[in-house]
XYZ file of C-alpha atoms in Angstrom:
364
model
C -52.052 -10.083 -47.880
C -52.424 -13.068 -45.281
C -55.608 -12.669 -44.081
C -56.173 -13.774 -39.562
C -59.319 -13.885 -37.999
C -58.607 -13.080 -34.269
C -61.375 -15.324 -32.361
C -62.864 -15.607 -28.670
C -64.052 -13.957 -25.517
C -60.566 -12.543 -24.554
C -60.529 -9.044 -23.083
C -57.766 -7.073 -24.486
C -58.555 -4.279 -21.878
C -57.619 -6.818 -18.918
C -55.523 -9.019 -21.011
C -53.292 -7.480 -23.457
C -51.054 -9.797 -24.586
C -53.791 -10.682 -27.437
C -53.747 -7.030 -28.438
C -49.929 -6.989 -29.174
C -50.249 -10.055 -31.302
C -52.382 -8.554 -33.284
C -50.823 -4.889 -33.633
C -47.719 -7.024 -34.592
C -49.296 -9.089 -37.215
C -50.267 -6.054 -38.723
C -47.218 -4.532 -38.256
C -45.973 -7.450 -40.134
C -47.894 -7.395 -43.552
C -50.848 -9.263 -41.573
C -55.173 -7.954 -42.247
C -56.460 -8.948 -39.076
C -59.864 -8.627 -37.904
C -61.646 -9.468 -34.873
C -64.577 -11.102 -33.805
C -64.357 -10.491 -30.245
C -67.081 -10.854 -27.469
C -65.022 -10.429 -24.298
C -65.992 -12.572 -20.878
C -66.082 -9.845 -18.416
C -64.350 -11.867 -15.873
C -60.750 -11.154 -14.146
C -57.523 -13.449 -14.617
C -58.019 -14.525 -11.184
C -61.766 -15.762 -11.933
C -60.908 -17.259 -14.418
C -58.023 -19.285 -13.060
C -60.184 -20.129 -10.797
C -62.543 -22.105 -12.849
C -59.682 -24.058 -14.497
C -58.686 -24.682 -10.894
C -62.334 -25.629 -10.309
C -64.088 -26.701 -13.614
C -67.708 -27.123 -12.348
C -67.844 -23.437 -11.580
C -68.428 -23.283 -15.380
C -71.518 -23.923 -14.462
C -72.395 -20.641 -12.564
C -71.436 -18.594 -15.527
C -72.274 -21.671 -18.529
C -75.247 -19.944 -20.100
C -73.484 -16.020 -20.329
C -70.251 -18.545 -22.323
C -72.840 -20.076 -24.178
C -74.904 -17.028 -25.351
C -71.069 -15.407 -26.291
C -70.464 -18.514 -28.255
C -73.502 -18.431 -30.142
C -72.571 -14.718 -30.601
C -69.312 -15.267 -32.384
C -70.070 -18.526 -33.675
C -73.323 -16.718 -35.753
C -70.499 -13.768 -36.540
C -67.939 -16.039 -38.207
C -69.724 -18.119 -40.331
C -71.819 -14.518 -41.387
C -68.170 -13.220 -42.147
C -66.846 -16.194 -43.997
C -69.958 -16.213 -46.070
C -68.815 -12.159 -47.035
C -64.944 -12.796 -47.034
C -64.126 -16.536 -47.285
C -62.108 -18.445 -44.762
C -59.328 -16.451 -43.305
C -55.957 -17.392 -43.532
C -55.958 -18.426 -40.191
C -57.765 -18.150 -37.012
C -55.747 -16.010 -33.274
C -57.524 -17.668 -30.454
C -56.706 -15.085 -27.915
C -54.905 -15.626 -24.394
C -56.776 -18.022 -21.348
C -58.327 -19.741 -24.808
C -58.752 -22.976 -23.146
C -62.069 -23.185 -24.226
C -62.620 -20.595 -27.477
C -59.841 -22.810 -29.063
C -62.584 -25.735 -29.044
C -65.192 -23.753 -30.750
C -62.992 -22.234 -32.800
C -61.561 -25.616 -33.890
C -65.322 -26.371 -34.433
C -66.057 -23.461 -36.544
C -63.109 -23.400 -38.725
C -62.979 -26.372 -40.216
C -59.508 -26.532 -42.286
C -58.271 -23.216 -41.339
C -55.042 -23.422 -39.478
C -55.689 -22.135 -35.579
C -53.080 -20.280 -33.517
C -53.435 -20.882 -29.586
C -51.605 -18.277 -27.406
C -50.973 -20.431 -24.442
C -49.267 -18.420 -21.938
C -51.284 -20.518 -19.177
C -51.380 -24.695 -18.757
C -54.360 -24.837 -16.548
C -52.732 -27.668 -14.852
C -49.355 -25.772 -14.053
C -51.145 -23.212 -12.692
C -53.729 -24.868 -10.456
C -50.939 -27.047 -8.985
C -48.918 -23.882 -8.925
C -52.050 -22.548 -6.176
C -52.472 -25.085 -4.413
C -54.491 -28.012 -6.271
C -53.490 -31.195 -6.565
C -54.613 -35.015 -7.473
C -57.586 -35.572 -9.855
C -57.943 -31.721 -10.000
C -54.450 -30.866 -11.683
C -55.072 -34.632 -13.569
C -58.373 -32.996 -15.467
C -57.334 -29.639 -15.966
C -54.108 -31.237 -17.959
C -56.553 -33.405 -19.505
C -57.978 -29.768 -20.863
C -54.709 -28.409 -21.658
C -54.450 -31.490 -24.054
C -57.183 -30.990 -25.621
C -56.935 -27.294 -26.582
C -53.640 -27.969 -27.864
C -54.721 -30.715 -29.937
C -57.334 -28.999 -31.806
C -54.606 -25.704 -32.549
C -52.472 -26.162 -35.516
C -50.028 -24.010 -33.733
C -49.386 -23.655 -30.245
C -47.787 -20.070 -29.369
C -45.786 -20.028 -26.035
C -43.737 -17.221 -24.290
C -40.851 -19.385 -22.438
C -38.874 -22.329 -23.888
C -39.554 -23.732 -20.866
C -43.077 -23.638 -21.581
C -42.665 -24.951 -24.921
C -41.073 -27.919 -23.351
C -44.130 -28.914 -21.273
C -45.456 -29.585 -24.890
C -45.047 -33.345 -26.585
C -42.567 -33.674 -28.998
C -45.220 -33.599 -32.220
C -47.105 -30.538 -31.057
C -46.143 -28.089 -33.262
C -45.474 -25.088 -31.847
C -42.850 -21.109 -31.342
C -41.896 -19.523 -29.111
C -43.016 -15.397 -28.731
C -42.434 -13.320 -25.872
C -44.968 -11.286 -23.905
C -43.792 -8.105 -25.115
C -45.329 -5.084 -23.917
C -48.381 -2.482 -25.778
C -47.511 0.475 -26.856
C -48.743 2.727 -24.682
C -45.901 1.762 -21.887
C -43.031 3.000 -24.306
C -45.050 5.799 -24.623
C -45.734 6.140 -20.949
C -41.621 5.793 -21.066
C -41.163 8.433 -23.371
C -43.585 11.133 -21.635
C -42.057 10.497 -18.350
C -41.204 13.495 -16.150
C -38.711 13.256 -13.464
C -38.506 10.018 -11.527
C -37.833 10.016 -8.121
C -36.553 6.564 -6.021
C -39.833 5.644 -5.284
C -40.354 1.608 -6.210
C -43.396 0.145 -7.269
C -44.998 -3.624 -8.072
C -48.399 -4.465 -10.038
C -50.408 -7.714 -10.157
C -51.946 -10.745 -9.040
C -50.881 -11.435 -5.190
C -50.303 -14.993 -6.118
C -47.385 -17.551 -4.940
C -46.391 -16.372 -8.273
C -45.751 -13.068 -7.852
C -44.001 -13.465 -4.157
C -45.091 -10.284 -3.329
C -44.353 -11.482 0.655
C -40.628 -11.490 -0.443
C -41.022 -7.967 -1.631
C -42.428 -6.569 2.015
C -39.671 -8.604 4.053
C -36.777 -6.898 2.037
C -38.883 -3.535 2.870
C -38.610 -4.672 6.154
C -34.970 -5.061 6.384
C -34.156 -2.110 4.842
C -36.050 -0.350 7.355
C -33.725 -2.135 9.651
C -31.122 -0.275 7.714
C -31.903 3.074 7.972
C -33.369 3.026 4.167
C -37.378 3.661 3.915
C -38.088 4.552 -0.257
C -41.976 4.726 -1.048
C -43.251 1.594 -2.126
C -46.740 1.090 -4.550
C -47.815 -2.075 -4.462
C -51.192 -2.305 -6.975
C -53.316 -5.223 -6.754
C -54.802 -7.909 -4.856
C -54.871 -11.659 -4.593
C -54.780 -15.045 -2.487
C -51.162 -13.444 -0.493
C -52.515 -10.252 0.125
C -54.289 -10.454 3.640
C -50.662 -12.728 4.389
C -48.930 -8.914 2.760
C -50.862 -6.522 4.784
C -50.203 -8.632 8.100
C -45.951 -8.519 7.665
C -46.407 -4.730 6.613
C -48.737 -3.919 9.301
C -46.607 -0.188 11.064
C -44.484 0.366 7.423
C -45.212 3.364 6.655
C -43.296 4.117 3.715
C -45.604 1.116 1.647
C -48.558 2.428 0.134
C -51.361 -0.393 -0.968
C -53.821 0.199 -4.010
C -56.202 -2.354 -4.620
C -57.292 -1.283 -8.657
C -55.318 0.877 -11.134
C -57.636 1.279 -14.556
C -55.721 -0.251 -17.285
C -55.559 2.874 -19.087
C -53.842 4.691 -16.428
C -51.204 2.134 -15.178
C -48.900 2.711 -17.998
C -47.717 6.380 -16.401
C -48.111 5.345 -13.202
C -45.474 2.759 -13.062
C -43.701 5.494 -15.405
C -43.831 7.972 -12.372
C -41.577 5.262 -10.099
C -37.942 4.613 -10.914
C -38.149 0.838 -9.737
C -40.412 -1.384 -10.698
C -40.643 -5.169 -9.587
C -41.047 -8.036 -10.787
C -41.558 -11.670 -9.473
C -39.660 -13.451 -6.657
C -41.154 -16.751 -5.832
C -39.404 -20.268 -6.028
C -42.917 -22.019 -7.142
C -42.213 -23.902 -10.474
C -44.496 -22.015 -12.874
C -42.504 -18.993 -11.246
C -39.084 -20.214 -12.656
C -40.235 -20.526 -15.942
C -42.087 -17.401 -17.213
C -41.396 -13.960 -17.860
C -43.875 -11.395 -16.592
C -45.416 -9.175 -18.761
C -45.347 -6.654 -15.906
C -41.427 -7.097 -16.763
C -41.908 -6.256 -20.392
C -44.009 -3.385 -19.487
C -41.798 -1.906 -16.769
C -38.957 -2.246 -19.317
C -40.678 -0.316 -22.305
C -42.202 2.420 -19.135
C -38.035 3.027 -18.521
C -38.367 1.830 -14.854
C -35.143 0.055 -13.294
C -36.222 -3.858 -12.892
C -35.525 -6.091 -10.329
C -36.630 -9.213 -11.366
C -35.988 -13.133 -9.905
C -32.886 -14.868 -11.020
C -34.584 -17.880 -12.957
C -33.222 -19.281 -16.507
C -36.059 -17.724 -18.827
C -35.430 -14.332 -17.316
C -31.562 -14.650 -17.469
C -31.659 -15.953 -21.040
C -34.688 -13.720 -22.860
C -33.525 -10.128 -20.662
C -30.185 -10.608 -20.481
C -28.666 -6.892 -18.895
C -32.273 -4.927 -19.261
C -32.552 -5.723 -15.361
C -31.231 -6.539 -12.105
C -31.716 -10.342 -11.007
C -31.449 -11.687 -7.576
C -32.026 -14.791 -6.153
C -35.331 -15.803 -6.305
C -37.312 -16.216 -2.782
C -34.576 -14.388 -1.155
C -35.640 -11.161 1.102
C -32.410 -9.919 1.322
C -30.844 -10.071 -1.971
C -33.993 -7.933 -3.040
C -33.249 -5.478 -0.353
C -29.183 -5.117 -1.797
C -30.258 -4.970 -5.125
C -33.176 -2.278 -4.102
C -30.225 -0.328 -2.066
C -27.752 -0.283 -4.736
C -30.209 1.636 -7.083
C -31.320 4.229 -4.484
C -27.965 4.822 -3.384
C -26.680 5.082 -6.469
C -28.119 7.475 -8.466
C -25.602 7.359 -11.837
C -26.451 3.025 -11.365
C -30.338 3.572 -10.949
C -30.118 6.022 -13.840
C -27.605 3.203 -16.298
C -30.121 0.107 -15.351
C -33.400 2.152 -17.004
C -31.298 2.955 -19.780
C -30.861 -0.303 -20.038
C -34.384 -1.128 -19.292
C -35.088 0.912 -22.538
C -32.804 -0.675 -24.628
C -33.987 -3.915 -23.774
C -37.378 -3.052 -24.125
C -37.002 -2.343 -27.727
C -35.813 -6.414 -28.532
C -40.099 -6.663 -27.273
C -42.150 -4.473 -29.759
C -45.295 -5.682 -31.011
C -43.941 -5.273 -34.812
C -40.409 -8.032 -33.148
C -42.394 -10.483 -31.936
C -44.768 -10.845 -34.137
C -42.270 -11.183 -37.046
C -41.993 -15.037 -37.155
C -45.707 -15.860 -36.071
C -46.524 -13.527 -39.282
C -44.274 -15.469 -41.683
C -45.553 -19.072 -40.336
C -49.086 -17.839 -41.891
C -47.696 -16.845 -44.430
C -45.966 -19.837 -45.092
C -49.065 -22.184 -43.840
C -52.075 -19.839 -45.749
């Protein structure tokens, strides 16, 4: 049985991806232990540090303290158990993988690299030297890994030819599938959740809602989250009484909250990053049994197939038309919910981690 050590300052509660991989590896016959001291930063704060590395000094003592703790724990673990067959460094592990490379000499290191620092910063408005430095950070992290795991082919193509890599879809945790099974009767309510970054395209959602109002169609929208475009979205939606804003929902509550809605919304931006990803909310919403609408991009169409309803990126009218077609036709809505649940079975933790478990077994 291959022994894997999940290592780093990842936070499964806030960023479930590494938890999905750990669960999937276990279901595929790997023994997985964890050495983890979560760095209590949000995705937005971590990305802000990637955009502005000098802010690293603001939490440097905390990070160094966590690194000291996990490095010490790792050495103690290896004295008792020997070296693991592989080390898994979780999502947003740009810094953690450098530590892992130092601590676990001679051990294959798997880096879950869903975010390219340079690409993400550029998507959020950075340019010039800052982007170049962050691309250098990406390269340092990739060079420290034996295998780089990415979520789409488009991200894989951003690597250099000699980089060892594997595409593993983001997938969804088991609790999202369970929430879908337990969901009662759904109304025609619509939900969006996530950071209000340009990638998400939340202004497109509220503009679509305005178009629907002009047609006399007023389904209830719940928009969960906060971020860069939040004030802009609130301004656009001023006076609309069919939109409810919730700035935060506890991660443990989110699956059931989403599953109580008929329709869940993905991403709708036209940014380069928006054309490269399949967001976790799409996998999660399909698992929860919602009909899902998201942007018609190459990775999403290739991966999701008929599991979702596609609309042109950045097009409020196209999104309004898609929403209207679902809320106006109960049979169509039910069919797309069924399509979502069916497609979601391809993205359970055991399915998505199968090839990774095989790689670890072959390279131990």
